[in-house]
Amino acid sequence: MAHPQKHPQPARPLQTAAPHAARLRLVEQAAARPGTPAEHLALEAGLLAPNARIEPKYLYDALGSTLFSAITLLPEYYPTRCEAEILAAHDQDIAALAQPVRTLIDLGAGDCVKAERLLPALRPACYMPVDISVDYLGQAVQRLKRGHPDLDIVPIEQDFSAGLTLPPRLAQDGRLVFFPGSSIGNLDPARALALLRNLASLDAQILIGVDRVKARDILEPAYDDALHLTAAFNLNLLRHVNHVLGSDFDARDWEHHARYNEAEQRVEMHLRALRDVRVAWPGERRHFTPGETIHTENSYKYTIDGFEGLLREAGYRNIRHWSDTRDWFTVFHARR
Ligand SMILES: C[S@@+](CC[C@H](N)C(=O)[O-])C[C@H]1O[C@@H](n2cnc3c(N)ncnc32)[C@H](O)[C@@H]1O
């Protein structure tokens, strides 16, 4: 991860027309860096709130992304396997519905592996992975380029939680936004709806993976595994925040906690103070008493009808979906 002084110049933005486009950067020009004043303010507001919270995007730096990749191999973490099963079984149906795909846009691309598996069926001319974990994405793209020398790959660093902005050079027609991993579940339903509306406004069809409502004894171990990889993933967020904000969190003062909130249909991840903890950052500080928590992630679960309703509300029609053999996870394809 880059040190602030080593990268004093922000990389050239590709486009600044939309209000949230200021941080859209080609990954080759980017490197992980400390936060902007706006990020500092947002982090500070969350940390000083009576029920402290930190946005889940801070789970992902180079180490966080590597830990997530390891989590997907755990027996408890079913979503990745379920989604892979669906995409392998139905890639030809998806391709038939989606053709022609000129540009495959991959939101929260991570290691790009799921999109890579779709390339033979979809045959896009251009692949645009979007992620905030810029070092990790950069490595994934280097690997992808070696295997697909003829594919035009345009990796972008962008925070999609405020909406997606596309570079102007992107072809207008044949856009497919792939949003796998049930990452849509990290947004509350109102923000998920806003993002879906934003995607609809980009004239893109969508292919989106959604985790389903299911029993607590399946959901909770997926976010609290026996090897404590998810605990390490959650605790690493504190080190990432230290880098971005200049705070002095010590991961040893905190423990991971995950629970299914049935009323809200979401798995929540928290960090719980093990003792009296005083955390300081430039200009502010906060005292946490033992047992006090910081809310770090929600993963909303949907029924098929519930998610279809959200898609319709966002303006989508022609909705198709496929589920895995256990009926735990669903992939939706939709057009406006
Ligand atoms: C749950 S992982 C999914 C990774 C991969 N697509 C998969 O399905 O296995 C979420 C991915 O989204 C990225 N991400 C999380 N929040 C983001 C945000 N606000 N803007 C852009 N990328 C984000 C993370 O860095 C990570 O790569």
Coordinates of C-alpha atoms and ligand atoms in Angstrom, one line a residue:
M1 CA 0.0 0.0 0.0
A2 CA 1.4 3.4 -1.0
H3 CA 2.5 5.9 1.6
P4 CA 1.0 9.4 1.4
Q5 CA 4.2 11.3 0.6
K6 CA 5.2 8.9 -2.2
H7 CA 2.1 9.8 -4.3
P8 CA 1.4 13.5 -3.8
Q9 CA -0.2 13.9 -7.3
P10 CA -3.7 12.5 -7.8
A11 CA -3.9 10.5 -11.0
R12 CA -5.6 12.1 -14.0
P13 CA -9.3 11.6 -13.8
L14 CA -10.9 10.1 -16.9
Q15 CA -14.1 12.1 -16.6
T16 CA -15.4 14.7 -14.3
A17 CA -18.8 15.5 -15.7
A18 CA -20.9 13.9 -13.1
P19 CA -20.8 15.1 -9.5
H20 CA -19.5 11.8 -8.1
A21 CA -17.0 11.2 -10.9
A22 CA -14.1 12.9 -9.3
R23 CA -12.5 9.6 -8.2
L24 CA -12.9 7.6 -11.3
R25 CA -9.4 6.6 -12.3
L26 CA -7.7 4.1 -14.6
V27 CA -6.2 1.5 -12.3
E28 CA -2.8 1.7 -14.1
Q29 CA -2.6 5.3 -13.0
A30 CA -3.7 4.6 -9.5
A31 CA -2.3 3.3 -6.3
A32 CA -3.9 2.9 -2.8
R33 CA -3.6 6.2 -1.0
P34 CA -4.8 8.0 2.1
G35 CA -8.3 9.4 2.2
T36 CA -9.6 12.7 0.8
P37 CA -11.0 15.3 3.2
A38 CA -14.5 14.1 2.4
E39 CA -13.6 10.5 3.3
H40 CA -12.1 11.8 6.6
L41 CA -15.3 13.6 7.4
A42 CA -17.5 10.6 6.6
L43 CA -15.3 8.3 8.7
E44 CA -15.2 10.8 11.6
A45 CA -19.0 11.2 11.5
G46 CA -19.4 7.4 11.7
L47 CA -16.9 7.0 14.5
L48 CA -18.4 9.8 16.6
A49 CA -22.0 8.5 16.1
P50 CA -23.6 7.1 19.3
N51 CA -23.8 3.7 17.5
A52 CA -20.4 3.9 15.8
R53 CA -20.2 2.6 12.2
I54 CA -17.6 2.3 9.5
E55 CA -18.6 1.8 5.8
P56 CA -18.0 -1.8 4.6
K57 CA -15.8 -0.5 1.7
Y58 CA -13.0 -0.2 4.2
L59 CA -12.9 -4.0 4.5
Y60 CA -11.1 -4.0 1.2
D61 CA -7.5 -3.0 0.9
A62 CA -4.8 -5.3 -0.6
L63 CA -4.9 -7.6 2.5
G64 CA -8.7 -7.4 2.9
S65 CA -9.2 -8.5 -0.7
T66 CA -6.8 -11.4 -0.2
L67 CA -8.6 -12.4 2.9
F68 CA -11.9 -12.2 1.1
S69 CA -10.6 -14.5 -1.6
A70 CA -9.5 -17.0 1.1
I71 CA -13.0 -16.8 2.7
T72 CA -14.6 -17.8 -0.6
L73 CA -12.8 -21.2 -0.3
L74 CA -14.2 -21.9 3.2
P75 CA -16.9 -24.6 3.5
E76 CA -19.1 -22.2 5.4
Y77 CA -19.0 -19.5 2.7
Y78 CA -21.6 -20.9 0.3
P79 CA -22.4 -17.8 -1.9
T80 CA -19.4 -18.0 -4.2
R81 CA -19.9 -21.7 -4.9
C82 CA -23.6 -21.2 -5.4
E83 CA -23.2 -18.3 -7.8
A84 CA -20.4 -20.2 -9.8
E85 CA -22.8 -23.2 -10.1
I86 CA -25.5 -21.0 -11.5
L87 CA -23.2 -19.2 -14.0
A88 CA -21.7 -22.4 -15.2
A89 CA -25.1 -24.0 -15.7
H90 CA -26.7 -21.1 -17.4
D91 CA -24.0 -19.1 -19.2
Q92 CA -25.4 -20.0 -22.6
D93 CA -28.9 -18.9 -21.6
I94 CA -27.5 -15.7 -20.2
A95 CA -25.4 -15.1 -23.4
A96 CA -28.5 -15.7 -25.6
L97 CA -30.5 -13.1 -23.6
A98 CA -27.7 -10.6 -23.4
Q99 CA -26.3 -10.6 -26.9
P100 CA -24.7 -8.6 -28.3
V101 CA -22.4 -7.7 -25.3
R102 CA -19.8 -5.2 -26.4
T103 CA -18.7 -4.1 -23.0
L104 CA -18.8 -6.2 -19.8
I105 CA -18.7 -3.9 -16.8
D106 CA -17.8 -5.8 -13.6
L107 CA -18.8 -4.0 -10.4
G108 CA -16.7 -4.9 -7.4
A109 CA -14.6 -7.1 -9.7
G110 CA -12.1 -8.3 -7.0
D111 CA -10.1 -11.1 -8.6
C112 CA -12.1 -10.9 -11.9
V113 CA -12.5 -14.7 -11.8
K114 CA -16.3 -14.8 -12.2
A115 CA -16.3 -12.4 -15.1
E116 CA -13.4 -14.3 -16.7
R117 CA -15.5 -17.5 -16.7
L118 CA -18.3 -15.7 -18.6
L119 CA -15.9 -14.4 -21.3
P120 CA -16.2 -17.4 -23.6
A121 CA -20.0 -17.3 -23.6
L122 CA -20.4 -13.5 -23.7
R123 CA -17.5 -12.6 -26.0
P124 CA -17.3 -8.9 -25.2
A125 CA -14.8 -6.7 -27.0
C126 CA -14.2 -4.7 -23.9
Y127 CA -14.0 -5.6 -20.2
M128 CA -14.3 -2.9 -17.6
P129 CA -13.7 -4.1 -14.0
V130 CA -14.5 -1.5 -11.3
D131 CA -13.2 -1.7 -7.8
I132 CA -11.9 0.4 -4.9
S133 CA -9.3 -2.1 -3.9
V134 CA -7.0 -0.8 -6.5
D135 CA -3.7 -2.7 -5.8
Y136 CA -5.6 -6.0 -5.8
L137 CA -7.5 -5.2 -9.0
G138 CA -4.3 -4.1 -10.7
Q139 CA -2.8 -7.6 -10.0
A140 CA -5.9 -9.4 -11.2
V141 CA -5.9 -7.4 -14.4
Q142 CA -2.2 -8.2 -15.1
R143 CA -3.1 -11.9 -14.8
L144 CA -6.2 -11.5 -17.0
K145 CA -4.2 -9.6 -19.7
R146 CA -1.8 -12.5 -20.1
G147 CA -4.7 -15.0 -20.7
H148 CA -6.7 -12.6 -22.9
P149 CA -4.3 -10.6 -25.0
D150 CA -7.0 -9.5 -27.5
L151 CA -9.5 -8.2 -24.9
D152 CA -9.6 -4.5 -24.4
I153 CA -9.4 -4.2 -20.6
V154 CA -10.2 -0.9 -19.0
P155 CA -9.9 -1.2 -15.2
I156 CA -11.4 1.6 -13.2
E157 CA -11.0 2.7 -9.6
Q158 CA -14.4 4.0 -8.5
D159 CA -16.6 3.9 -5.4
F160 CA -19.9 2.6 -6.8
S161 CA -21.9 3.3 -3.6
A162 CA -22.5 6.8 -4.9
G163 CA -23.4 5.6 -8.4
L164 CA -21.4 4.4 -11.4
T165 CA -19.9 6.8 -13.9
L166 CA -18.7 5.4 -17.2
P167 CA -15.7 6.7 -19.2
P168 CA -16.9 8.6 -22.3
R169 CA -14.9 6.3 -24.6
L170 CA -17.2 3.4 -23.8
A171 CA -19.5 2.2 -26.6
Q172 CA -23.2 3.3 -26.0
D173 CA -24.7 0.0 -27.1
G174 CA -24.2 -3.6 -25.8
R175 CA -23.4 -2.7 -22.2
L176 CA -23.8 -5.4 -19.6
V177 CA -23.2 -4.6 -15.9
F178 CA -22.2 -7.7 -14.0
F179 CA -22.6 -7.3 -10.2
P180 CA -21.8 -10.6 -8.6
G181 CA -21.1 -11.8 -5.1
S182 CA -24.3 -10.4 -3.6
S183 CA -22.4 -7.1 -3.2
I184 CA -25.8 -5.3 -3.7
G185 CA -26.7 -6.7 -0.3
N186 CA -24.1 -4.4 1.3
L187 CA -26.3 -1.5 0.5
D188 CA -29.5 -0.9 2.4
P189 CA -32.6 -1.4 0.2
A190 CA -33.0 2.4 -0.4
R191 CA -29.4 2.7 -1.5
A192 CA -29.6 -0.5 -3.5
L193 CA -32.7 1.0 -5.3
A194 CA -30.8 4.2 -6.0
L195 CA -27.8 2.3 -7.5
L196 CA -30.2 0.1 -9.6
R197 CA -31.8 3.3 -10.9
N198 CA -28.4 4.7 -11.7
L199 CA -27.4 1.6 -13.6
A200 CA -30.7 1.7 -15.5
S201 CA -30.0 5.3 -16.5
L202 CA -26.7 4.1 -18.1
D203 CA -28.6 2.1 -20.7
A204 CA -27.1 -1.1 -19.5
Q205 CA -28.6 -4.5 -19.0
I206 CA -27.7 -6.0 -15.6
L207 CA -26.6 -9.5 -14.4
I208 CA -26.7 -9.5 -10.7
G209 CA -26.1 -12.1 -8.0
V210 CA -28.3 -12.0 -4.9
D211 CA -28.1 -14.0 -1.7
R212 CA -31.4 -15.3 -0.5
V213 CA -33.2 -15.3 2.9
K214 CA -32.5 -18.6 4.6
A215 CA -32.0 -20.2 8.0
R216 CA -29.8 -18.5 10.6
D217 CA -27.7 -21.7 11.1
I218 CA -26.6 -21.4 7.5
L219 CA -26.2 -17.6 7.4
E220 CA -24.3 -17.0 10.6
P221 CA -21.4 -19.5 10.1
A222 CA -20.8 -18.0 6.6
Y223 CA -19.9 -14.7 8.4
D224 CA -18.2 -16.3 11.4
D225 CA -16.2 -19.3 10.3
A226 CA -14.3 -21.8 12.4
L227 CA -10.9 -20.7 11.1
H228 CA -11.6 -17.0 12.0
L229 CA -10.8 -15.8 8.5
T230 CA -13.8 -13.5 8.5
A231 CA -12.7 -12.2 11.9
A232 CA -9.3 -11.3 10.4
F233 CA -11.1 -9.7 7.4
N234 CA -13.3 -7.6 9.8
L235 CA -10.4 -6.6 12.1
N236 CA -8.2 -5.7 9.1
L237 CA -10.7 -2.8 8.4
L238 CA -9.2 -1.1 11.5
R239 CA -5.7 -1.2 10.0
H240 CA -7.1 0.1 6.7
V241 CA -8.9 3.0 8.6
N242 CA -5.7 3.8 10.4
H243 CA -4.0 4.2 7.0
V244 CA -6.8 6.4 5.6
L245 CA -7.6 8.5 8.6
G246 CA -4.4 8.4 10.6
S247 CA -6.1 6.8 13.6
D248 CA -4.5 4.5 16.1
F249 CA -6.8 1.5 16.3
D250 CA -5.1 -1.6 17.7
A251 CA -6.9 -4.7 16.3
R252 CA -6.0 -6.6 19.5
D253 CA -8.5 -4.4 21.4
W254 CA -11.4 -5.7 19.3
E255 CA -13.3 -8.9 18.5
H256 CA -15.4 -9.9 15.5
H257 CA -19.1 -10.4 16.0
A258 CA -21.6 -11.5 13.3
R259 CA -25.4 -12.1 13.8
Y260 CA -28.4 -12.5 11.6
N261 CA -30.9 -9.7 12.2
E262 CA -34.1 -11.5 11.1
A263 CA -36.4 -8.5 11.3
E264 CA -34.1 -6.6 8.8
Q265 CA -33.2 -9.7 6.8
R266 CA -29.5 -8.9 7.0
V267 CA -26.4 -10.4 8.5
E268 CA -24.6 -7.7 10.5
M269 CA -20.9 -7.6 11.2
H270 CA -19.6 -5.6 14.2
L271 CA -16.3 -5.1 16.0
R272 CA -16.7 -5.2 19.8
A273 CA -14.4 -3.5 22.2
L274 CA -12.7 -6.1 24.5
R275 CA -11.8 -3.4 27.1
D276 CA -11.8 0.3 27.6
V277 CA -10.4 1.7 24.3
R278 CA -9.3 5.2 23.5
V279 CA -8.9 5.9 19.8
A280 CA -7.4 9.1 18.5
W281 CA -7.0 10.6 15.0
P282 CA -5.9 14.1 13.8
G283 CA -8.2 16.6 15.6
E284 CA -10.5 14.0 17.3
R285 CA -10.8 11.1 19.7
R286 CA -13.3 8.6 21.0
H287 CA -13.6 6.4 24.1
F288 CA -15.3 3.0 23.7
T289 CA -16.4 1.1 26.8
P290 CA -16.0 -2.7 27.0
G291 CA -18.7 -4.3 24.8
E292 CA -19.4 -1.2 22.7
T293 CA -19.4 -2.0 19.0
I294 CA -18.6 -0.5 15.6
H295 CA -21.0 -1.7 12.9
T296 CA -18.9 -2.6 9.9
E297 CA -21.1 -4.4 7.3
N298 CA -24.7 -5.4 6.5
S299 CA -25.4 -8.2 4.0
Y300 CA -29.1 -8.0 3.1
K301 CA -30.8 -11.2 2.0
Y302 CA -33.7 -11.2 -0.4
T303 CA -36.5 -13.4 -1.5
I304 CA -36.9 -13.8 -5.3
D305 CA -40.1 -11.7 -5.2
G306 CA -38.5 -9.0 -3.0
F307 CA -35.6 -8.5 -5.3
E308 CA -37.8 -8.7 -8.4
G309 CA -39.9 -5.9 -6.9
L310 CA -36.8 -3.8 -6.3
L311 CA -35.8 -4.3 -10.0
R312 CA -39.2 -3.3 -11.2
E313 CA -39.2 -0.2 -8.9
A314 CA -35.9 0.7 -10.5
G315 CA -37.4 0.6 -14.0
Y316 CA -36.3 -2.9 -15.1
R317 CA -38.5 -5.2 -17.2
N318 CA -37.8 -8.5 -19.0
I319 CA -36.5 -10.0 -15.7
R320 CA -35.2 -13.6 -15.8
H321 CA -33.5 -15.4 -12.9
W322 CA -31.7 -18.7 -12.2
S323 CA -31.0 -20.3 -8.8
D324 CA -28.6 -23.0 -7.6
T325 CA -29.7 -26.6 -6.8
R326 CA -30.2 -25.8 -3.1
D327 CA -32.1 -22.6 -3.9
W328 CA -29.8 -20.5 -1.7
F329 CA -28.7 -17.9 -4.3
T330 CA -30.2 -16.3 -7.4
V331 CA -28.7 -14.6 -10.4
F332 CA -31.0 -12.0 -12.1
H333 CA -30.8 -10.7 -15.7
A334 CA -32.9 -7.6 -16.5
R335 CA -33.2 -4.8 -19.0
R336 CA -35.0 -1.5 -18.8
Ligands
LIG1 C1 -18.0 -9.3 -1.8 S1 -16.6 -8.9 -2.8 C2 -17.0 -9.6 -4.3 C3 -15.8 -9.9 -5.2 C4 -16.1 -10.6 -6.5 N1 -16.9 -9.8 -7.4 C5 -16.8 -11.9 -6.2 O1 -18.0 -11.9 -6.5 O2 -16.2 -12.8 -5.7 C6 -16.9 -7.1 -3.0 C7 -15.9 -6.5 -4.0 O3 -16.4 -5.1 -4.2 C8 -15.4 -4.2 -4.0 N2 -16.1 -3.1 -3.3 C9 -16.7 -3.0 -2.1 N3 -17.3 -1.8 -1.9 C10 -17.0 -1.1 -3.0 C11 -17.4 0.2 -3.4 N4 -18.1 1.0 -2.6 N5 -17.0 0.7 -4.6 C12 -16.3 -0.2 -5.5 N6 -15.9 -1.4 -5.1 C13 -16.3 -1.9 -3.9 C14 -14.4 -4.9 -3.0 O4 -13.1 -4.3 -3.1 C15 -14.5 -6.3 -3.5 O5 -13.6 -6.6 -4.6

